[in-house]
Amino acid sequence: DAKTTQPNSMESNEEEPVHLPCNHSTISGTDYIHWYRQLPSQGPEYVIHGLTSNVNNRMASLAIAEDRKSSTLILHRATLRDAAVYYCILRDDGGTSYDKVIFGPGTSLSVIP
Amino acid sequence: KAGVTQTPRYLIKTRGQQVTLSCSPISGHRSVSWYQQTPGQGLQFLFEYFSETQRNKGNFPGRFSGRQFSNSRSEMNVSTLELGDSALYLCASSTLQGSGAEAFFGQGTRLTVV
């Protein structure tokens, strides 16, 4: 079954770039890689997603390894509002497995002023 | 535009009872998915509905069920509650079903089973 692993926690200085890694060595060809973040007492918030190519949006960039077995979420300039738990998620619409949506354990990001 | 609304926000139930949670998606969104979040297991996918049909289902026992109405509102039901069902239940909506869509989450319903 597909599985994702993430570091439990990371720290960054404010206005510095942050690279949040995710390993998904058992990813299938039809799995999309999604990133969401969650602030305390709130539901998760969409950050970015991709399939094979690197992706950029106003919030972040997603770098996907050529073999797709890992990916990195990049926050270009961390702010205090970026302090949250970041989840790496695999989503698959193919096949018949029940494991359609696999959440990583999440990385708790602390931003130091 | 109103966000995803989940009701109730908090709920306390007794073991063996059943519970129904409600989710109103963002207007125009036809896909609704449900998730369970616990300190031990983290976030887990329950099921996804699109146009009143269940499209995907996570690995949960049959005590967990759901449905979607013609106005896209969704309910999930848990029968014969167990202590381990205590969790934050999250609902998310999106315009499309499946992997390529951005999902918008509600604030969740905190269920406590005693």
PDB file of N, CA, C and O in Angstrom, chain A residues 25-77:
ATOM      1  N   SER A  25       7.832   6.465  -1.448  1.00  0.00           N
ATOM      2  CA  SER A  25       8.564   5.536  -2.307  1.00  0.00           C
ATOM      3  C   SER A  25       7.662   4.528  -3.005  1.00  0.00           C
ATOM      4  O   SER A  25       8.053   3.929  -4.003  1.00  0.00           O
ATOM      5  N   THR A  26       6.438   4.295  -2.476  1.00  0.00           N
ATOM      6  CA  THR A  26       5.536   3.317  -3.093  1.00  0.00           C
ATOM      7  C   THR A  26       4.461   3.987  -3.944  1.00  0.00           C
ATOM      8  O   THR A  26       3.435   3.386  -4.247  1.00  0.00           O
ATOM      9  N   ILE A  27       4.701   5.215  -4.352  1.00  0.00           N
ATOM     10  CA  ILE A  27       3.721   5.962  -5.149  1.00  0.00           C
ATOM     11  C   ILE A  27       3.415   5.221  -6.445  1.00  0.00           C
ATOM     12  O   ILE A  27       4.307   4.610  -7.060  1.00  0.00           O
ATOM     13  N   SER A  28       2.162   5.273  -6.860  1.00  0.00           N
ATOM     14  CA  SER A  28       1.784   4.643  -8.127  1.00  0.00           C
ATOM     15  C   SER A  28       1.735   5.706  -9.219  1.00  0.00           C
ATOM     16  O   SER A  28       1.738   6.903  -8.949  1.00  0.00           O
ATOM     17  N   GLY A  29       1.647   5.245 -10.451  1.00  0.00           N
ATOM     18  CA  GLY A  29       1.678   6.170 -11.571  1.00  0.00           C
ATOM     19  C   GLY A  29       0.500   7.125 -11.633  1.00  0.00           C
ATOM     20  O   GLY A  29       0.583   8.184 -12.258  1.00  0.00           O
ATOM     21  N   THR A  30      -0.603   6.751 -10.986  1.00  0.00           N
ATOM     22  CA  THR A  30      -1.795   7.594 -11.043  1.00  0.00           C
ATOM     23  C   THR A  30      -2.007   8.406  -9.768  1.00  0.00           C
ATOM     24  O   THR A  30      -3.035   9.068  -9.626  1.00  0.00           O
ATOM     25  N   ASP A  31      -1.074   8.364  -8.838  1.00  0.00           N
ATOM     26  CA  ASP A  31      -1.193   9.147  -7.597  1.00  0.00           C
ATOM     27  C   ASP A  31      -0.822  10.615  -7.839  1.00  0.00           C
ATOM     28  O   ASP A  31       0.280  10.908  -8.316  1.00  0.00           O
ATOM     29  N   TYR A  32      -1.714  11.501  -7.459  1.00  0.00           N
ATOM     30  CA  TYR A  32      -1.384  12.913  -7.385  1.00  0.00           C
ATOM     31  C   TYR A  32      -0.773  13.191  -6.007  1.00  0.00           C
ATOM     32  O   TYR A  32      -1.108  12.538  -5.023  1.00  0.00           O
ATOM     33  N   ILE A  33       0.108  14.174  -5.946  1.00  0.00           N
ATOM     34  CA  ILE A  33       0.720  14.604  -4.685  1.00  0.00           C
ATOM     35  C   ILE A  33       0.083  15.931  -4.298  1.00  0.00           C
ATOM     36  O   ILE A  33       0.147  16.903  -5.048  1.00  0.00           O
ATOM     37  N   HIS A  34      -0.551  15.936  -3.148  1.00  0.00           N
ATOM     38  CA  HIS A  34      -1.203  17.141  -2.644  1.00  0.00           C
ATOM     39  C   HIS A  34      -0.522  17.574  -1.356  1.00  0.00           C
ATOM     40  O   HIS A  34      -0.062  16.738  -0.563  1.00  0.00           O
ATOM     41  N   TRP A  35      -0.539  18.881  -1.103  1.00  0.00           N
ATOM     42  CA  TRP A  35      -0.087  19.436   0.171  1.00  0.00           C
ATOM     43  C   TRP A  35      -1.185  20.320   0.738  1.00  0.00           C
ATOM     44  O   TRP A  35      -1.745  21.186   0.027  1.00  0.00           O
ATOM     45  N   TYR A  36      -1.474  20.084   2.003  1.00  0.00           N
ATOM     46  CA  TYR A  36      -2.419  20.910   2.751  1.00  0.00           C
ATOM     47  C   TYR A  36      -1.743  21.316   4.052  1.00  0.00           C
ATOM     48  O   TYR A  36      -0.814  20.648   4.515  1.00  0.00           O
ATOM     49  N   ARG A  37      -2.209  22.400   4.649  1.00  0.00           N
ATOM     50  CA  ARG A  37      -1.698  22.790   5.959  1.00  0.00           C
ATOM     51  C   ARG A  37      -2.876  23.036   6.889  1.00  0.00           C
ATOM     52  O   ARG A  37      -3.974  23.367   6.453  1.00  0.00           O
ATOM     53  N   GLN A  38      -2.608  22.855   8.171  1.00  0.00           N
ATOM     54  CA  GLN A  38      -3.669  22.973   9.166  1.00  0.00           C
ATOM     55  C   GLN A  38      -3.197  23.810  10.339  1.00  0.00           C
ATOM     56  O   GLN A  38      -2.191  23.482  10.986  1.00  0.00           O
ATOM     57  N   LEU A  39      -3.943  24.862  10.608  1.00  0.00           N
ATOM     58  CA  LEU A  39      -3.700  25.694  11.787  1.00  0.00           C
ATOM     59  C   LEU A  39      -4.506  25.126  12.943  1.00  0.00           C
ATOM     60  O   LEU A  39      -5.507  24.424  12.723  1.00  0.00           O
ATOM     61  N   PRO A  40      -4.123  25.417  14.174  1.00  0.00           N
ATOM     62  CA  PRO A  40      -4.866  24.896  15.331  1.00  0.00           C
ATOM     63  C   PRO A  40      -6.349  25.262  15.267  1.00  0.00           C
ATOM     64  O   PRO A  40      -6.700  26.381  14.906  1.00  0.00           O
ATOM     65  N   SER A  41      -7.182  24.293  15.570  1.00  0.00           N
ATOM     66  CA  SER A  41      -8.641  24.468  15.624  1.00  0.00           C
ATOM     67  C   SER A  41      -9.262  24.849  14.276  1.00  0.00           C
ATOM     68  O   SER A  41     -10.341  25.444  14.242  1.00  0.00           O
ATOM     69  N   GLN A  42      -8.572  24.543  13.201  1.00  0.00           N
ATOM     70  CA  GLN A  42      -9.132  24.813  11.878  1.00  0.00           C
ATOM     71  C   GLN A  42      -9.030  23.565  11.009  1.00  0.00           C
ATOM     72  O   GLN A  42      -8.242  22.663  11.283  1.00  0.00           O
ATOM     73  N   GLY A  43      -9.838  23.536   9.946  1.00  0.00           N
ATOM     74  CA  GLY A  43      -9.714  22.465   8.975  1.00  0.00           C
ATOM     75  C   GLY A  43      -8.502  22.717   8.092  1.00  0.00           C
ATOM     76  O   GLY A  43      -8.005  23.832   8.005  1.00  0.00           O
ATOM     77  N   PRO A  44      -8.006  21.666   7.437  1.00  0.00           N
ATOM     78  CA  PRO A  44      -6.860  21.838   6.533  1.00  0.00           C
ATOM     79  C   PRO A  44      -7.162  22.829   5.416  1.00  0.00           C
ATOM     80  O   PRO A  44      -8.311  22.988   5.005  1.00  0.00           O
ATOM     81  N   GLU A  45      -6.091  23.465   4.942  1.00  0.00           N
ATOM     82  CA  GLU A  45      -6.183  24.455   3.873  1.00  0.00           C
ATOM     83  C   GLU A  45      -5.305  23.995   2.715  1.00  0.00           C
ATOM     84  O   GLU A  45      -4.144  23.607   2.918  1.00  0.00           O
ATOM     85  N   TYR A  46      -5.835  24.039   1.505  1.00  0.00           N
ATOM     86  CA  TYR A  46      -5.092  23.627   0.313  1.00  0.00           C
ATOM     87  C   TYR A  46      -3.862  24.508   0.110  1.00  0.00           C
ATOM     88  O   TYR A  46      -3.916  25.728   0.276  1.00  0.00           O
ATOM     89  N   VAL A  47      -2.746  23.869  -0.245  1.00  0.00           N
ATOM     90  CA  VAL A  47      -1.535  24.631  -0.564  1.00  0.00           C
ATOM     91  C   VAL A  47      -1.191  24.469  -2.045  1.00  0.00           C
ATOM     92  O   VAL A  47      -1.105  25.448  -2.784  1.00  0.00           O
ATOM     93  N   ILE A  48      -1.035  23.233  -2.488  1.00  0.00           N
ATOM     94  CA  ILE A  48      -0.599  23.001  -3.865  1.00  0.00           C
ATOM     95  C   ILE A  48      -0.743  21.515  -4.196  1.00  0.00           C
ATOM     96  O   ILE A  48      -0.834  20.687  -3.283  1.00  0.00           O
ATOM     97  N   HIS A  49      -0.795  21.159  -5.478  1.00  0.00           N
ATOM     98  CA  HIS A  49      -0.749  19.752  -5.853  1.00  0.00           C
ATOM     99  C   HIS A  49      -0.141  19.594  -7.238  1.00  0.00           C
ATOM    100  O   HIS A  49      -0.098  20.551  -8.030  1.00  0.00           O
ATOM    101  N   GLY A  50       0.334  18.385  -7.513  1.00  0.00           N
ATOM    102  CA  GLY A  50       0.936  18.103  -8.810  1.00  0.00           C
ATOM    103  C   GLY A  50       0.974  16.621  -9.079  1.00  0.00           C
ATOM    104  O   GLY A  50       0.728  15.799  -8.183  1.00  0.00           O
ATOM    105  N   LEU A  51       1.332  16.266 -10.319  1.00  0.00           N
ATOM    106  CA  LEU A  51       1.399  14.859 -10.706  1.00  0.00           C
ATOM    107  C   LEU A  51       2.830  14.455 -11.039  1.00  0.00           C
ATOM    108  O   LEU A  51       3.390  13.559 -10.406  1.00  0.00           O
ATOM    109  N   THR A  52       3.426  15.125 -12.010  1.00  0.00           N
ATOM    110  CA  THR A  52       4.791  14.774 -12.400  1.00  0.00           C
ATOM    111  C   THR A  52       5.712  15.987 -12.473  1.00  0.00           C
ATOM    112  O   THR A  52       6.866  15.908 -12.088  1.00  0.00           O
ATOM    113  N   SER A  53       5.174  17.099 -12.946  1.00  0.00           N
ATOM    114  CA  SER A  53       6.017  18.287 -13.133  1.00  0.00           C
ATOM    115  C   SER A  53       5.994  19.176 -11.895  1.00  0.00           C
ATOM    116  O   SER A  53       5.044  19.148 -11.123  1.00  0.00           O
ATOM    117  N   ASN A  54       7.040  19.969 -11.744  1.00  0.00           N
ATOM    118  CA  ASN A  54       7.072  20.952 -10.664  1.00  0.00           C
ATOM    119  C   ASN A  54       5.951  21.967 -10.867  1.00  0.00           C
ATOM    120  O   ASN A  54       5.557  22.266 -12.007  1.00  0.00           O
ATOM    121  N   VAL A  55       5.428  22.480  -9.777  1.00  0.00           N
ATOM    122  CA  VAL A  55       4.279  23.376  -9.820  1.00  0.00           C
ATOM    123  C   VAL A  55       4.569  24.610  -8.971  1.00  0.00           C
ATOM    124  O   VAL A  55       5.230  24.507  -7.927  1.00  0.00           O
ATOM    125  N   ASN A  56       4.052  25.743  -9.419  1.00  0.00           N
ATOM    126  CA  ASN A  56       4.180  26.977  -8.642  1.00  0.00           C
ATOM    127  C   ASN A  56       2.811  27.618  -8.519  1.00  0.00           C
ATOM    128  O   ASN A  56       2.015  27.603  -9.466  1.00  0.00           O
ATOM    129  N   ASN A  57       2.523  28.190  -7.360  1.00  0.00           N
ATOM    130  CA  ASN A  57       1.355  29.053  -7.217  1.00  0.00           C
ATOM    131  C   ASN A  57       1.724  30.185  -6.266  1.00  0.00           C
ATOM    132  O   ASN A  57       2.877  30.312  -5.853  1.00  0.00           O
ATOM    133  N   ARG A  58       0.737  31.004  -5.916  1.00  0.00           N
ATOM    134  CA  ARG A  58       1.037  32.197  -5.128  1.00  0.00           C
ATOM    135  C   ARG A  58       1.506  31.848  -3.715  1.00  0.00           C
ATOM    136  O   ARG A  58       2.145  32.636  -3.054  1.00  0.00           O
ATOM    137  N   MET A  59       1.170  30.647  -3.257  1.00  0.00           N
ATOM    138  CA  MET A  59       1.519  30.273  -1.889  1.00  0.00           C
ATOM    139  C   MET A  59       2.880  29.598  -1.802  1.00  0.00           C
ATOM    140  O   MET A  59       3.609  29.783  -0.828  1.00  0.00           O
ATOM    141  N   ALA A  60       3.173  28.727  -2.786  1.00  0.00           N
ATOM    142  CA  ALA A  60       4.339  27.862  -2.633  1.00  0.00           C
ATOM    143  C   ALA A  60       4.752  27.269  -3.976  1.00  0.00           C
ATOM    144  O   ALA A  60       4.113  27.509  -4.995  1.00  0.00           O
ATOM    145  N   SER A  61       5.817  26.471  -3.914  1.00  0.00           N
ATOM    146  CA  SER A  61       6.239  25.674  -5.062  1.00  0.00           C
ATOM    147  C   SER A  61       6.314  24.223  -4.636  1.00  0.00           C
ATOM    148  O   SER A  61       6.581  23.924  -3.465  1.00  0.00           O
ATOM    149  N   LEU A  62       6.075  23.346  -5.591  1.00  0.00           N
ATOM    150  CA  LEU A  62       6.161  21.905  -5.346  1.00  0.00           C
ATOM    151  C   LEU A  62       7.189  21.325  -6.303  1.00  0.00           C
ATOM    152  O   LEU A  62       7.024  21.433  -7.521  1.00  0.00           O
ATOM    153  N   ALA A  63       8.242  20.751  -5.729  1.00  0.00           N
ATOM    154  CA  ALA A  63       9.272  20.110  -6.529  1.00  0.00           C
ATOM    155  C   ALA A  63       9.099  18.607  -6.402  1.00  0.00           C
ATOM    156  O   ALA A  63       9.118  18.066  -5.291  1.00  0.00           O
ATOM    157  N   ILE A  64       8.917  17.933  -7.529  1.00  0.00           N
ATOM    158  CA  ILE A  64       8.688  16.485  -7.542  1.00  0.00           C
ATOM    159  C   ILE A  64       9.915  15.815  -8.150  1.00  0.00           C
ATOM    160  O   ILE A  64      10.349  16.177  -9.248  1.00  0.00           O
ATOM    161  N   ALA A  65      10.457  14.834  -7.437  1.00  0.00           N
ATOM    162  CA  ALA A  65      11.629  14.119  -7.938  1.00  0.00           C
ATOM    163  C   ALA A  65      11.295  13.414  -9.248  1.00  0.00           C
ATOM    164  O   ALA A  65      10.140  13.066  -9.513  1.00  0.00           O
ATOM    165  N   GLU A  66      12.318  13.201 -10.043  1.00  0.00           N
ATOM    166  CA  GLU A  66      12.110  12.589 -11.363  1.00  0.00           C
ATOM    167  C   GLU A  66      11.469  11.202 -11.246  1.00  0.00           C
ATOM    168  O   GLU A  66      10.615  10.836 -12.064  1.00  0.00           O
ATOM    169  N   ASP A  67      11.866  10.430 -10.236  1.00  0.00           N
ATOM    170  CA  ASP A  67      11.266   9.102 -10.040  1.00  0.00           C
ATOM    171  C   ASP A  67       9.964   9.160  -9.238  1.00  0.00           C
ATOM    172  O   ASP A  67       9.337   8.133  -8.980  1.00  0.00           O
ATOM    173  N   ARG A  68       9.580  10.349  -8.829  1.00  0.00           N
ATOM    174  CA  ARG A  68       8.341  10.628  -8.074  1.00  0.00           C
ATOM    175  C   ARG A  68       8.314   9.977  -6.696  1.00  0.00           C
ATOM    176  O   ARG A  68       7.262   9.956  -6.068  1.00  0.00           O
ATOM    177  N   LYS A  69       9.411   9.491  -6.214  1.00  0.00           N
ATOM    178  CA  LYS A  69       9.409   8.837  -4.913  1.00  0.00           C
ATOM    179  C   LYS A  69       9.559   9.824  -3.769  1.00  0.00           C
ATOM    180  O   LYS A  69       9.523   9.440  -2.585  1.00  0.00           O
ATOM    181  N   SER A  70       9.750  11.065  -4.078  1.00  0.00           N
ATOM    182  CA  SER A  70       9.789  12.097  -3.052  1.00  0.00           C
ATOM    183  C   SER A  70       9.363  13.426  -3.656  1.00  0.00           C
ATOM    184  O   SER A  70       9.378  13.596  -4.889  1.00  0.00           O
ATOM    185  N   SER A  71       8.976  14.330  -2.776  1.00  0.00           N
ATOM    186  CA  SER A  71       8.623  15.677  -3.218  1.00  0.00           C
ATOM    187  C   SER A  71       8.985  16.654  -2.117  1.00  0.00           C
ATOM    188  O   SER A  71       9.192  16.257  -0.957  1.00  0.00           O
ATOM    189  N   THR A  72       9.069  17.915  -2.482  1.00  0.00           N
ATOM    190  CA  THR A  72       9.428  18.953  -1.522  1.00  0.00           C
ATOM    191  C   THR A  72       8.513  20.145  -1.713  1.00  0.00           C
ATOM    192  O   THR A  72       8.361  20.649  -2.834  1.00  0.00           O
ATOM    193  N   LEU A  73       7.901  20.574  -0.627  1.00  0.00           N
ATOM    194  CA  LEU A  73       7.114  21.798  -0.631  1.00  0.00           C
ATOM    195  C   LEU A  73       8.044  22.938  -0.264  1.00  0.00           C
ATOM    196  O   LEU A  73       8.746  22.862   0.746  1.00  0.00           O
ATOM    197  N   ILE A  74       8.036  23.975  -1.061  1.00  0.00           N
ATOM    198  CA  ILE A  74       8.926  25.107  -0.828  1.00  0.00           C
ATOM    199  C   ILE A  74       8.106  26.358  -0.543  1.00  0.00           C
ATOM    200  O   ILE A  74       7.293  26.783  -1.379  1.00  0.00           O
ATOM    201  N   LEU A  75       8.313  26.912   0.650  1.00  0.00           N
ATOM    202  CA  LEU A  75       7.753  28.225   0.985  1.00  0.00           C
ATOM    203  C   LEU A  75       8.888  29.210   0.790  1.00  0.00           C
ATOM    204  O   LEU A  75       9.930  29.101   1.440  1.00  0.00           O
ATOM    205  N   HIS A  76       8.711  30.166  -0.085  1.00  0.00           N
ATOM    206  CA  HIS A  76       9.843  30.997  -0.499  1.00  0.00           C
ATOM    207  C   HIS A  76      10.318  31.964   0.577  1.00  0.00           C
ATOM    208  O   HIS A  76      11.510  32.209   0.707  1.00  0.00           O
ATOM    209  N   ARG A  77       9.378  32.504   1.351  1.00  0.00           N
ATOM    210  CA  ARG A  77       9.736  33.399   2.455  1.00  0.00           C
ATOM    211  C   ARG A  77       8.754  33.132   3.587  1.00  0.00           C
ATOM    212  O   ARG A  77       7.612  33.560   3.527  1.00  0.00           O
TER     213      ARG A  77
END
